[in-house]
Short mmCIF file of C-alpha atoms in Angstrom, two decimals:
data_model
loop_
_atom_site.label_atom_id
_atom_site.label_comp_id
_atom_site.label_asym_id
_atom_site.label_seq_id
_atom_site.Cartn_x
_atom_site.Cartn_y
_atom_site.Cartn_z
CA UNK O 1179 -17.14 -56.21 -67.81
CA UNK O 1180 -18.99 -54.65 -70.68
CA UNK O 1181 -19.50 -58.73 -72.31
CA UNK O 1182 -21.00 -59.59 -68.35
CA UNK O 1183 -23.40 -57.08 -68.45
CA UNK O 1184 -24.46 -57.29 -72.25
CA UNK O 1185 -25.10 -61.29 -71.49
CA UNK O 1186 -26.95 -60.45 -68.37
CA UNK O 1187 -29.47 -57.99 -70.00
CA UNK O 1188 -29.74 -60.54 -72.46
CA UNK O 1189 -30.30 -63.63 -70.11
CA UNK O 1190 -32.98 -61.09 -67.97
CA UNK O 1191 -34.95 -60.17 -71.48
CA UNK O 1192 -34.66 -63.60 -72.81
CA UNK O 1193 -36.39 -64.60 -69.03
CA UNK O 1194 -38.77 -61.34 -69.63
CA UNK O 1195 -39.96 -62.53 -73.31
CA UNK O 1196 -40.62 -66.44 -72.37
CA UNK O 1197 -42.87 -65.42 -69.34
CA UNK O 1198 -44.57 -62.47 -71.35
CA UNK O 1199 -44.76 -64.64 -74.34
CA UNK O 1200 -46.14 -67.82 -72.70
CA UNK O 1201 -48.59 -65.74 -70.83
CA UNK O 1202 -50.12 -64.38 -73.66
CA UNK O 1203 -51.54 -68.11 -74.18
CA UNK O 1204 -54.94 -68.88 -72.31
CA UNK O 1205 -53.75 -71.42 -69.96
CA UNK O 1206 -56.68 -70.45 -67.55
CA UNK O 1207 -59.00 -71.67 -70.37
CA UNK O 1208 -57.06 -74.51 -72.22
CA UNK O 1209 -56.33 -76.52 -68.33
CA UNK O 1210 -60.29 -75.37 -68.03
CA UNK O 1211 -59.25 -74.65 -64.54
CA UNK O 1212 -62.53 -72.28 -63.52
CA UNK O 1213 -64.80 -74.80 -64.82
CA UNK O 1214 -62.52 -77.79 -62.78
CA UNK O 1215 -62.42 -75.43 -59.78
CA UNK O 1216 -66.65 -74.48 -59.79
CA UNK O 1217 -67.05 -78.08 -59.74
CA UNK O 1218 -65.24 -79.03 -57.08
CA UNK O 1219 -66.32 -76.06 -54.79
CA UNK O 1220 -69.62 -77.14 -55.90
CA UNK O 1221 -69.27 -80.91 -54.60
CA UNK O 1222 -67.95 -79.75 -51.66
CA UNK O 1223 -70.62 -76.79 -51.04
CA UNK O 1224 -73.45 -79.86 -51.81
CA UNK O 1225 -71.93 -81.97 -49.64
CA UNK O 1226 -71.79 -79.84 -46.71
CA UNK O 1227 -74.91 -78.14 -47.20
CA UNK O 1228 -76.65 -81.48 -46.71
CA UNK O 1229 -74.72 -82.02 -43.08
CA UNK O 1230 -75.63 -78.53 -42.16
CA UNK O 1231 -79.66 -78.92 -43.47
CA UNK O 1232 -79.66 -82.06 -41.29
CA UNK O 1233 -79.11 -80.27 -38.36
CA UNK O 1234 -81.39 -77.45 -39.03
CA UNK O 1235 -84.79 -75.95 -39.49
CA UNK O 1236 -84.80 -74.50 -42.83
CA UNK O 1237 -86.90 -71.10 -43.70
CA UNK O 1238 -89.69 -72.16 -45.77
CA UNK O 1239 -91.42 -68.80 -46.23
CA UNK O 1240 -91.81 -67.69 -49.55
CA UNK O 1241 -92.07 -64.28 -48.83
CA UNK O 1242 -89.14 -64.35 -46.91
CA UNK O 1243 -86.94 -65.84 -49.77
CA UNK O 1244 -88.45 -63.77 -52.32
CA UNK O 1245 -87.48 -60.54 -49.89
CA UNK O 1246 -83.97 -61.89 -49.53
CA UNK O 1247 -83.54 -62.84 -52.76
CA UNK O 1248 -84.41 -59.84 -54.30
CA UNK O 1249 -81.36 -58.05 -52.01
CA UNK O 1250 -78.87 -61.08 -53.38
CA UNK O 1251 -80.17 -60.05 -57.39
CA UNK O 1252 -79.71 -56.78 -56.16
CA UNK O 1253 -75.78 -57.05 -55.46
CA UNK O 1254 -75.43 -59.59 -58.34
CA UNK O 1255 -76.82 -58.02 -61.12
CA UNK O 1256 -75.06 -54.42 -59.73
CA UNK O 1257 -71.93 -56.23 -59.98
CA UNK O 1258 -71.78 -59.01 -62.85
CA UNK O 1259 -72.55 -61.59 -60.84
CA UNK O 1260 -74.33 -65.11 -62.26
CA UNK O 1261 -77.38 -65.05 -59.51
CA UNK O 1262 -77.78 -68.43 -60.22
CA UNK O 1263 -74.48 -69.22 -59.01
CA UNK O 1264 -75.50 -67.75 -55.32
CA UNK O 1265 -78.35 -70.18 -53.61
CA UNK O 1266 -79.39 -68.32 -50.74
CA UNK O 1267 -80.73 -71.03 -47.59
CA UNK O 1268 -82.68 -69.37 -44.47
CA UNK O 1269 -82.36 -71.91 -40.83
CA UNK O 1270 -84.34 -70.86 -38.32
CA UNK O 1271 -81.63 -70.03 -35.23
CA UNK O 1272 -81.51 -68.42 -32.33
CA UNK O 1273 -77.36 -67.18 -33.52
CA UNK O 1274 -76.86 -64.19 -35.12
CA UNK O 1275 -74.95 -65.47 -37.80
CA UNK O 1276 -74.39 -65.86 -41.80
CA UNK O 1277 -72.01 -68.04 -43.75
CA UNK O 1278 -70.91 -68.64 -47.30
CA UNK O 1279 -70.58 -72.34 -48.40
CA UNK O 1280 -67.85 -73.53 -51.14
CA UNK O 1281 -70.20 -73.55 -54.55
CA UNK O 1282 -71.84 -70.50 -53.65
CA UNK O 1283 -74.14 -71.83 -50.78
CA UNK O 1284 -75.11 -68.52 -48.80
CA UNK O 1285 -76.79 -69.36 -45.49
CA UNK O 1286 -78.39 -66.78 -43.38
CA UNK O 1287 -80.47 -67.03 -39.51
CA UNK O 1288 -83.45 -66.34 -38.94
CA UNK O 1289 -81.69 -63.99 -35.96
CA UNK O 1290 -79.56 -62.78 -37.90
CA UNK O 1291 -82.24 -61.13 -40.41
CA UNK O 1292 -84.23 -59.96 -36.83
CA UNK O 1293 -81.16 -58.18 -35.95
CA UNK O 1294 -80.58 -55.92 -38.41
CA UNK O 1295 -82.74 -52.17 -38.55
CA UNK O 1296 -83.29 -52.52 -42.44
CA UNK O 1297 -82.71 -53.74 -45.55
CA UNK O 1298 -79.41 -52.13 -46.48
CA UNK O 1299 -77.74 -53.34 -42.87
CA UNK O 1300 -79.19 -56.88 -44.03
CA UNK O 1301 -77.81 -56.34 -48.10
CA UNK O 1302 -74.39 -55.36 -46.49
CA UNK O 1303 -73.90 -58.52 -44.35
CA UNK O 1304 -75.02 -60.45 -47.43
CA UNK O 1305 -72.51 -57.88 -50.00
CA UNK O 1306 -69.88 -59.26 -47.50
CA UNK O 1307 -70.31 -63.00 -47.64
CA UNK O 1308 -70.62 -62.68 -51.51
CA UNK O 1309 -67.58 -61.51 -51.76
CA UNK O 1310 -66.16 -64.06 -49.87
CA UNK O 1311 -67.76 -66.77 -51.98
CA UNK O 1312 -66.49 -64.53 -55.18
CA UNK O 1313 -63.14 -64.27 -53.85
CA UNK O 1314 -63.29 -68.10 -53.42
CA UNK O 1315 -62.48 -67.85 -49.38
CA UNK O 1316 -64.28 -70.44 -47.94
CA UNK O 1317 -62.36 -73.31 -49.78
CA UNK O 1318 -58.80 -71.20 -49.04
CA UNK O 1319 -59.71 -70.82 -45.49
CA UNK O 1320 -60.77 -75.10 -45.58
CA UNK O 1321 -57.26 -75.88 -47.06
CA UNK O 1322 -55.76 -73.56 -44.16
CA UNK O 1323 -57.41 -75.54 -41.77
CA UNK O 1324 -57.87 -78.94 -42.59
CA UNK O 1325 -55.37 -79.28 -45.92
CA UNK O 1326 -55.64 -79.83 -49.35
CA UNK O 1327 -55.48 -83.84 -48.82
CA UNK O 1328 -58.83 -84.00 -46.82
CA UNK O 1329 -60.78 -81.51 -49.20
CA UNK O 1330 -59.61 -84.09 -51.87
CA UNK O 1331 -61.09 -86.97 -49.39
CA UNK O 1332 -64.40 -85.20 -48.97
CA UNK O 1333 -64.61 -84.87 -53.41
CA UNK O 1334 -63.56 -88.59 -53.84
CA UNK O 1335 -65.86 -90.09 -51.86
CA UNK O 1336 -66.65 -88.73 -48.36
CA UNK O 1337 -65.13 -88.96 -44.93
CA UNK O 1338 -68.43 -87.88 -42.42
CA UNK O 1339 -65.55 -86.64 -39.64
CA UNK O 1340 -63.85 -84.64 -41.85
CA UNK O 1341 -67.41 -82.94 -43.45
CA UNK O 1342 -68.22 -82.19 -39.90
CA UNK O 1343 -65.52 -80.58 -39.27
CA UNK O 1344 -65.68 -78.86 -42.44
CA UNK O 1345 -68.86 -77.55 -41.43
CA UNK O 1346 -67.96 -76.48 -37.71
CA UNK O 1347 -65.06 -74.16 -39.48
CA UNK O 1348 -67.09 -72.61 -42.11
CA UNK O 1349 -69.77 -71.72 -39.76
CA UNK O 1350 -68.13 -70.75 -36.13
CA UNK O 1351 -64.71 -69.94 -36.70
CA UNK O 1352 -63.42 -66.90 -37.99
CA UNK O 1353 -61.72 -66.20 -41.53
CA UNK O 1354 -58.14 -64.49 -40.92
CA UNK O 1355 -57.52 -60.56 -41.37
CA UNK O 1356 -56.27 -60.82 -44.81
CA UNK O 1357 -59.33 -62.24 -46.23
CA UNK O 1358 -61.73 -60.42 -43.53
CA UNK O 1359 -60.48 -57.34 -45.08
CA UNK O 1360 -60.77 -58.22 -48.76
CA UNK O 1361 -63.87 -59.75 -48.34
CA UNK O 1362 -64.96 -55.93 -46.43
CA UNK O 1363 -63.22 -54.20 -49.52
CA UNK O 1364 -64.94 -55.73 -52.11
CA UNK O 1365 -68.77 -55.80 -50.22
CA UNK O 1366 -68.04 -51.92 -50.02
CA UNK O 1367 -67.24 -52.01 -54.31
CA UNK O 1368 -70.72 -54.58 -54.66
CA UNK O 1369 -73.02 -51.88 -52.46
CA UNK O 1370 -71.73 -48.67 -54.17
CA UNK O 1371 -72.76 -50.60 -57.38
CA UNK O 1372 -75.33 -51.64 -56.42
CA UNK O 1373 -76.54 -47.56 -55.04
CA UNK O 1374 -76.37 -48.39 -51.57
CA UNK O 1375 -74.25 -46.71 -48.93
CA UNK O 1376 -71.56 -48.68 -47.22
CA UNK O 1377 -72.31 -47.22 -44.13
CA UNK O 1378 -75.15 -49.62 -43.53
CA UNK O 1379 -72.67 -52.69 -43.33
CA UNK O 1380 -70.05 -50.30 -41.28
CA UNK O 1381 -73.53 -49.34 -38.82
CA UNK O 1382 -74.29 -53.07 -38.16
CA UNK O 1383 -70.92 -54.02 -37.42
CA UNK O 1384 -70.45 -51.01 -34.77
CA UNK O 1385 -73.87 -52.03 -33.39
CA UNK O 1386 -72.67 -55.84 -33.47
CA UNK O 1387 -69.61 -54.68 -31.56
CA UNK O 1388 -71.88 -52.88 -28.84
CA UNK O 1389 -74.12 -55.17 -28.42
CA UNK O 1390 -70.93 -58.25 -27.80
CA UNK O 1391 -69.78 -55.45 -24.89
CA UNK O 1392 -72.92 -56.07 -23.98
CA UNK O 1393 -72.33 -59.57 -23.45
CA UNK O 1394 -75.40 -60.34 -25.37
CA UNK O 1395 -75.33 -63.95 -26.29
CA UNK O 1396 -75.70 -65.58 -29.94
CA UNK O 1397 -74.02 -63.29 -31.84
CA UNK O 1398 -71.83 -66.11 -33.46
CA UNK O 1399 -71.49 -63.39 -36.78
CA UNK O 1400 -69.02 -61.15 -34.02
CA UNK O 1401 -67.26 -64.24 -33.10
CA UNK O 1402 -66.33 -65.26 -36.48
CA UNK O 1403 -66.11 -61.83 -38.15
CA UNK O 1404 -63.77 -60.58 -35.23
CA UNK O 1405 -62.52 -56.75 -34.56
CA UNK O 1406 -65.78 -55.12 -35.77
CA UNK O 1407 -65.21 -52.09 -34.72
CA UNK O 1408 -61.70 -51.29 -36.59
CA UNK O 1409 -63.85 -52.89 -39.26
CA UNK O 1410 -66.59 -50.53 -39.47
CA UNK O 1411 -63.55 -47.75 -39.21
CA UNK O 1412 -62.12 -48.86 -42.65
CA UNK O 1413 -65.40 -49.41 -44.44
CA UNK O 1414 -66.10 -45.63 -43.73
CA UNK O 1415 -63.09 -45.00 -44.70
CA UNK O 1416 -62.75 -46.60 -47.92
CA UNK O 1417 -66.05 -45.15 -49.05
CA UNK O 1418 -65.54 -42.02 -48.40
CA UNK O 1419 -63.64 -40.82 -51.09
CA UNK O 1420 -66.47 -42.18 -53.48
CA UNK O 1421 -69.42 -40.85 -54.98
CA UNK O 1422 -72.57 -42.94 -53.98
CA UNK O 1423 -76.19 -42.54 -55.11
CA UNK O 1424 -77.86 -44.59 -52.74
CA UNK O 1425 -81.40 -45.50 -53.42
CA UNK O 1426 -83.72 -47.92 -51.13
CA UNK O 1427 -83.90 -51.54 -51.72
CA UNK O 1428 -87.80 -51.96 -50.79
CA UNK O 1429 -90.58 -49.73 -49.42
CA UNK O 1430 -90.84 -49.39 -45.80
CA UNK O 1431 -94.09 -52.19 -45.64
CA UNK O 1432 -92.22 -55.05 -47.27
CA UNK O 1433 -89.35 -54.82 -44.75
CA UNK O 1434 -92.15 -54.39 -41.78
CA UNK O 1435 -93.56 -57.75 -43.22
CA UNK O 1436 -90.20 -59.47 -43.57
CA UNK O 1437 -89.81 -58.66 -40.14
CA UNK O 1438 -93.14 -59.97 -39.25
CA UNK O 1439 -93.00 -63.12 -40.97
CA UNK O 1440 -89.10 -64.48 -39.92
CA UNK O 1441 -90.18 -63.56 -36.58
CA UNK Z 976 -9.45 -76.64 -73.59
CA UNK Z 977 -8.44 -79.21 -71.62
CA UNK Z 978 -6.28 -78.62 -68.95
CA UNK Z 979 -3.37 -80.15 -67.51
CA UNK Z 980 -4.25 -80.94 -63.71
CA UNK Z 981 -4.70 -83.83 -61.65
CA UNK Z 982 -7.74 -86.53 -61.37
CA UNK Z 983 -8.50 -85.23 -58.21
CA UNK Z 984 -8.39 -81.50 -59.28
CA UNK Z 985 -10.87 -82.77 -62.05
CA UNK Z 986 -13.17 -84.62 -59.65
CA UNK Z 987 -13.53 -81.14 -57.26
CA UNK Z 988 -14.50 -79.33 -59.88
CA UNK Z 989 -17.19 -81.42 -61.04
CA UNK Z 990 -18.58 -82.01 -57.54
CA UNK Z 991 -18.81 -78.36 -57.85
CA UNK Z 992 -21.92 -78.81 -59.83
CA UNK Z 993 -23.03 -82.26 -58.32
CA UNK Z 994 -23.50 -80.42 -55.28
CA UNK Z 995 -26.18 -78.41 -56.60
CA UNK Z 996 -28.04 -81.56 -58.53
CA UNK Z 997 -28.19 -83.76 -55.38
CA UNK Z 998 -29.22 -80.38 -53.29
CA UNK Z 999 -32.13 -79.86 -55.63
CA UNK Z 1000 -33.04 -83.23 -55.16
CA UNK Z 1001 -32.82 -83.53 -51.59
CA UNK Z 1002 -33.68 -79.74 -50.91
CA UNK Z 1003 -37.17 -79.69 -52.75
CA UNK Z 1004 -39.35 -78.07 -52.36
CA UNK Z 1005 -37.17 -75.41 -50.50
CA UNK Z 1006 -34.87 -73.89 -53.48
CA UNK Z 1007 -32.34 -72.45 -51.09
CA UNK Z 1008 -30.57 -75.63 -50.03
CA UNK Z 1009 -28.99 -75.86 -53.78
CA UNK Z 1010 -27.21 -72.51 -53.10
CA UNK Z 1011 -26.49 -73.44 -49.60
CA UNK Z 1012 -24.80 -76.50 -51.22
CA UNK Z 1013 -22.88 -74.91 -54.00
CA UNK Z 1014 -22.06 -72.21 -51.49
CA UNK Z 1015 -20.34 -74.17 -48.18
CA UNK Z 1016 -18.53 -76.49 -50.73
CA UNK Z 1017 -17.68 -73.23 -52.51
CA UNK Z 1018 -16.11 -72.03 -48.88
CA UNK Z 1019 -14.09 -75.39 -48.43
CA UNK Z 1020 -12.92 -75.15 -51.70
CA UNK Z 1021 -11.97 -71.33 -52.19
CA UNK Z 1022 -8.42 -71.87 -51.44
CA UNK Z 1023 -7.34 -74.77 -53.82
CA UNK Z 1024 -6.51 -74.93 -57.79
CA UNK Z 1025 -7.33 -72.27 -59.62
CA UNK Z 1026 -9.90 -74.59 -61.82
CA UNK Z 1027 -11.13 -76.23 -58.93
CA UNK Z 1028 -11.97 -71.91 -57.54
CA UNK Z 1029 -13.00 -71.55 -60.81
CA UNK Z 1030 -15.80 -73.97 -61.48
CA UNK Z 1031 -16.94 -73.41 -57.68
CA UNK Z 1032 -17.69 -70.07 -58.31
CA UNK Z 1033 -19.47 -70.84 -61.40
CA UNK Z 1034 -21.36 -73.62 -60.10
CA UNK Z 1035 -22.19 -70.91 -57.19
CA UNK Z 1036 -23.56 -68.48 -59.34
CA UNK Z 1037 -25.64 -70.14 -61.52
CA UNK Z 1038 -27.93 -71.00 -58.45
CA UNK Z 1039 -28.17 -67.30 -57.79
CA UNK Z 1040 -30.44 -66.54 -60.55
CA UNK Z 1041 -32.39 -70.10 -60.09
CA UNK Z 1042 -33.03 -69.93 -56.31
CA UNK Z 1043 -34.62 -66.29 -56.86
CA UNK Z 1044 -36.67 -67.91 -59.43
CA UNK Z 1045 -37.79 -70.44 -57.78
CA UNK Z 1046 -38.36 -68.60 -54.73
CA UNK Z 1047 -40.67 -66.59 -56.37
CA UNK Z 1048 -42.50 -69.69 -57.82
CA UNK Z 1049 -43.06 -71.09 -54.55
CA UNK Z 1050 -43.99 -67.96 -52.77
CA UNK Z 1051 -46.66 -67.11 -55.73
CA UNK Z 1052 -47.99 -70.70 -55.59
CA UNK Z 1053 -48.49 -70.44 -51.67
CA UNK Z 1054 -50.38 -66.97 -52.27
CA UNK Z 1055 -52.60 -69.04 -54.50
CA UNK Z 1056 -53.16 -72.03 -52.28
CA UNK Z 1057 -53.80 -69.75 -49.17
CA UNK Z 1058 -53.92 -66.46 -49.79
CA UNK Z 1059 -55.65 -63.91 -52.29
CA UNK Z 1060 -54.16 -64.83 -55.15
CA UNK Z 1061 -55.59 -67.00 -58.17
CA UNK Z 1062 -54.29 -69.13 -61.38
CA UNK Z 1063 -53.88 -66.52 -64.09
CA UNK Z 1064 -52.15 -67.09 -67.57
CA UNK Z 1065 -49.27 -65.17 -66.30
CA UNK Z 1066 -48.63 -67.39 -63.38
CA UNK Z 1067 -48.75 -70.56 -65.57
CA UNK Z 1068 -46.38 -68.43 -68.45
CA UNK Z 1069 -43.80 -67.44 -65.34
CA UNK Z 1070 -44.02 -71.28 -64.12
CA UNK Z 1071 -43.64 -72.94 -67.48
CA UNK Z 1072 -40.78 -70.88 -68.32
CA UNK Z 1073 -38.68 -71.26 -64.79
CA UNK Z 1074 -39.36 -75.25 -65.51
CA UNK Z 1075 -37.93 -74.35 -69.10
CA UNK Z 1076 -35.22 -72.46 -67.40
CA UNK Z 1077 -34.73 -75.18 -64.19
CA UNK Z 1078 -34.44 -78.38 -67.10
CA UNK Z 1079 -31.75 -76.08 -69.17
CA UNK Z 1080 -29.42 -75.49 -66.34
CA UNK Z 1081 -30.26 -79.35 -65.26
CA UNK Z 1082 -28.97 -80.05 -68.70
CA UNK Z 1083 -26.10 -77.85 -68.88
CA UNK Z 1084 -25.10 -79.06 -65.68
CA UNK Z 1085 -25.00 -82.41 -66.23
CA UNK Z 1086 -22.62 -81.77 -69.62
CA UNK Z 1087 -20.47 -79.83 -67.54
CA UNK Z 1088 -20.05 -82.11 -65.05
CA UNK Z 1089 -19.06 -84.86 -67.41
CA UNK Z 1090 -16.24 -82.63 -69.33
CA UNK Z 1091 -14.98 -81.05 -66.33
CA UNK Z 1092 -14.51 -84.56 -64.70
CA UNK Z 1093 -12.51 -84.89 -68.00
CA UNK Z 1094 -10.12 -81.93 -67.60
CA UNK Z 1095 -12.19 -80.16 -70.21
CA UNK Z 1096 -12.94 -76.44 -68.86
CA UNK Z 1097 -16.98 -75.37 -69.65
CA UNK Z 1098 -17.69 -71.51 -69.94
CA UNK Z 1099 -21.36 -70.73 -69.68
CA UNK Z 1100 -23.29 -68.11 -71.04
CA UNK Z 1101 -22.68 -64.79 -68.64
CA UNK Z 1102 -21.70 -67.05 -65.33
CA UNK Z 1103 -18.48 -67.50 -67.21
CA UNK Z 1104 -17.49 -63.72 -68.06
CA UNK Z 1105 -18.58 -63.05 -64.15
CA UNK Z 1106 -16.87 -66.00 -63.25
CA UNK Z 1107 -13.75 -64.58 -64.61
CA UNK Z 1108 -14.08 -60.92 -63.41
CA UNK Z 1109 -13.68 -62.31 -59.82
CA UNK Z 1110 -12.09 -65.38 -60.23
CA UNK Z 1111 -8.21 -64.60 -60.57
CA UNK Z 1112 -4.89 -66.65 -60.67
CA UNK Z 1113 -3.31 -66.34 -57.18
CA UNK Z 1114 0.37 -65.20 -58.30
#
């Protein structure tokens, strides 16, 4: 008995050692598999950002991208975030609705901007679909849907069936709880960084959720960011417990203007 | 030691452990069909020889330890594919060393099914002490 349990404490620690020991090596860094992964999400976020521009009336207001990008550096440099590695794309829609892209494409409506009261509603959407892009999401959610083999398709050459489909799940169908609620966790950790209250994000989505009992139409960001208001309920929650110095993003003229000018 | 039995007590116990190479083969990437293996021809063969007992029950345990690991390998690498979960150095360490671990028991297995098919009875490292704490000679 005492010879069977010596050998298996040894056989566990020998197990223990090999795993601890081989993970001290940077395999991450040696297989380069960040760099192999940014450039893939990037070929795929090019490629489908070229469908989606074709269909669309892109935002060329400089104003307006200055505004928004100013709220994206805002987030990014609050939380360690290469900027240049988010490319922010306005379309001119009548949908309230925003989507990240694989390779850090961030597309926002025209409606979308309308709909929100001010600029820390509009930073917490945009928080939200950051994190997604951070948390690398939007290819996860593509290999849910359509499978690893037709991602690989799309890098190797191109399959203009399987890129429209790409782009119909990215923008109108919804990401599952699981990464919903990460995605929600970590936009609440980007706006306390970046001193501004959660609440704004958790106010949108309640007034989202309203407005959908509403039956107002267009509000494809409800559809595909589903149960809103148990949402809004756990953003409160979660940033409750910490201490926030919120400060405004921009004076009350520039988001009058913004207003003015994606109208 | 070799032992004193018949060719077809010999052959049993070495199918013991074939069971568990051809399930791995035919059972990836699932890891529980290897133990399902070992284990039903474990069931059909709990009531012959004492050797042939014997090296089923080793062959039987020796999964144990593998199917967990492999479980978790394939659970971890589904988290990564689909859920929240990324590469990090102490996935690739934990995979590198269950392949280590997976080739050394492919290895060991393969040796032990050659002697035992020769009469010659194989103890392993801790399966065999465990082996023999349940294992006993039917008097």
């Amino acid at each position: 008995m005492k010879k069977v349990f010596f050998e298996g404490i040894l056989f566990i620690a020998i197990f223990a050692s090999s795993v601890f020991l081989l993970s001290q090596i940077n395999w991450v860094s040696i297989f380069k598999i960040n760099e192999y992964r940014k450039v893939n999400e990037k070929k795929i976020g090019d490629i489908l950002w070229d469908m989606i521009k074709s269909n669309h009336e892109e935002n060329k207001n400089v104003f307006v991208h200055k505004t928004i990008d100013s709220l994206v550096a805002r987030v990014c440099v609050a939380n360690h975030i290469d900027k240049k590695d988010i490319q922010v794309h306005i379309l001119e829609s009548d949908e309230v609705n925003a989507f990240a892209l694989p390779g850090g494409h961030l597309v926002i409506y025209s409606s979308l901007i309308e709909a929100t009261d001010n600029p820390e509603e509009l930073t917490g959407v945009i928080a939200h679909e950051i994190a997604h892009i951070q948390l690398h999401h939007v290819v996860k959610k593509l290999i849910k849907e359509i499978g690893i083999s037709a991602i690989f398709a799309v890098t190797a050459g191109g399959n203009k069936t399987v890129i429209k489909q790409m782009g119909n799940i990215l923008s109108s169908t919804a990401f599952d709880r699981q990464f919903e609620q990460g995605a929600d966790m970590q936009a609440v950790e980007y706006l306390i960084n970046a001193n501004i209250h959660p609440k704004s994000l958790a106010d949108f989505l309640q007034k989202l959720a309203e407005k959908e009992n509403n039956s107002l139409k267009y509000l494809t960001w409800v559809s595909t960011h589903p149960n809103t208001e148990e949402r809004a309920k756990y953003i409160l929650k979660q940033s409750s417990n910490k201490k926030i110095t919120a400060k405004p993003i921009f004076s009350p003229q520039t988001w009058k203007r913004l207003k003015k000018e994606i109208h | 030691m070799k032992t004193l039995l018949n060719e077809h007590e010999h052959e049993k116990a070495s199918n013991s452990y074939l069971m568990s190479l051809v399930a791995i083969i035919g059972g990836l990437p699932l890891p529980i069909i290897n133990l399902l293996a070992t284990l039903f021809f474990y069931l059909n063969h709990r009531n012959d020889s004492y050797f042939v007992r014997w090296h089923c029950t080793q062959a039987l345990f020796s999964q144990i330890p593998l199917v967990l690991l492999n479980t978790i390998t394939f659970w971890w690498t589904m988290s990564i594919i689909f859920g929240n979960n990324f590469i990090t150095n102490l996935y690739v360490g934990y995979v590198i060393s269950v392949i280590i671990f997976n080739i050394i028991e492919f290895v060991a297995t393969i040796y032990t099914i050659i002697q035992v098919r020769k009469g010659i009875h194989i103890t392993w490292w801790f399966y065999g002490p465990l082996t023999n704490l349940i294992c006993k000679i039917k008097v």
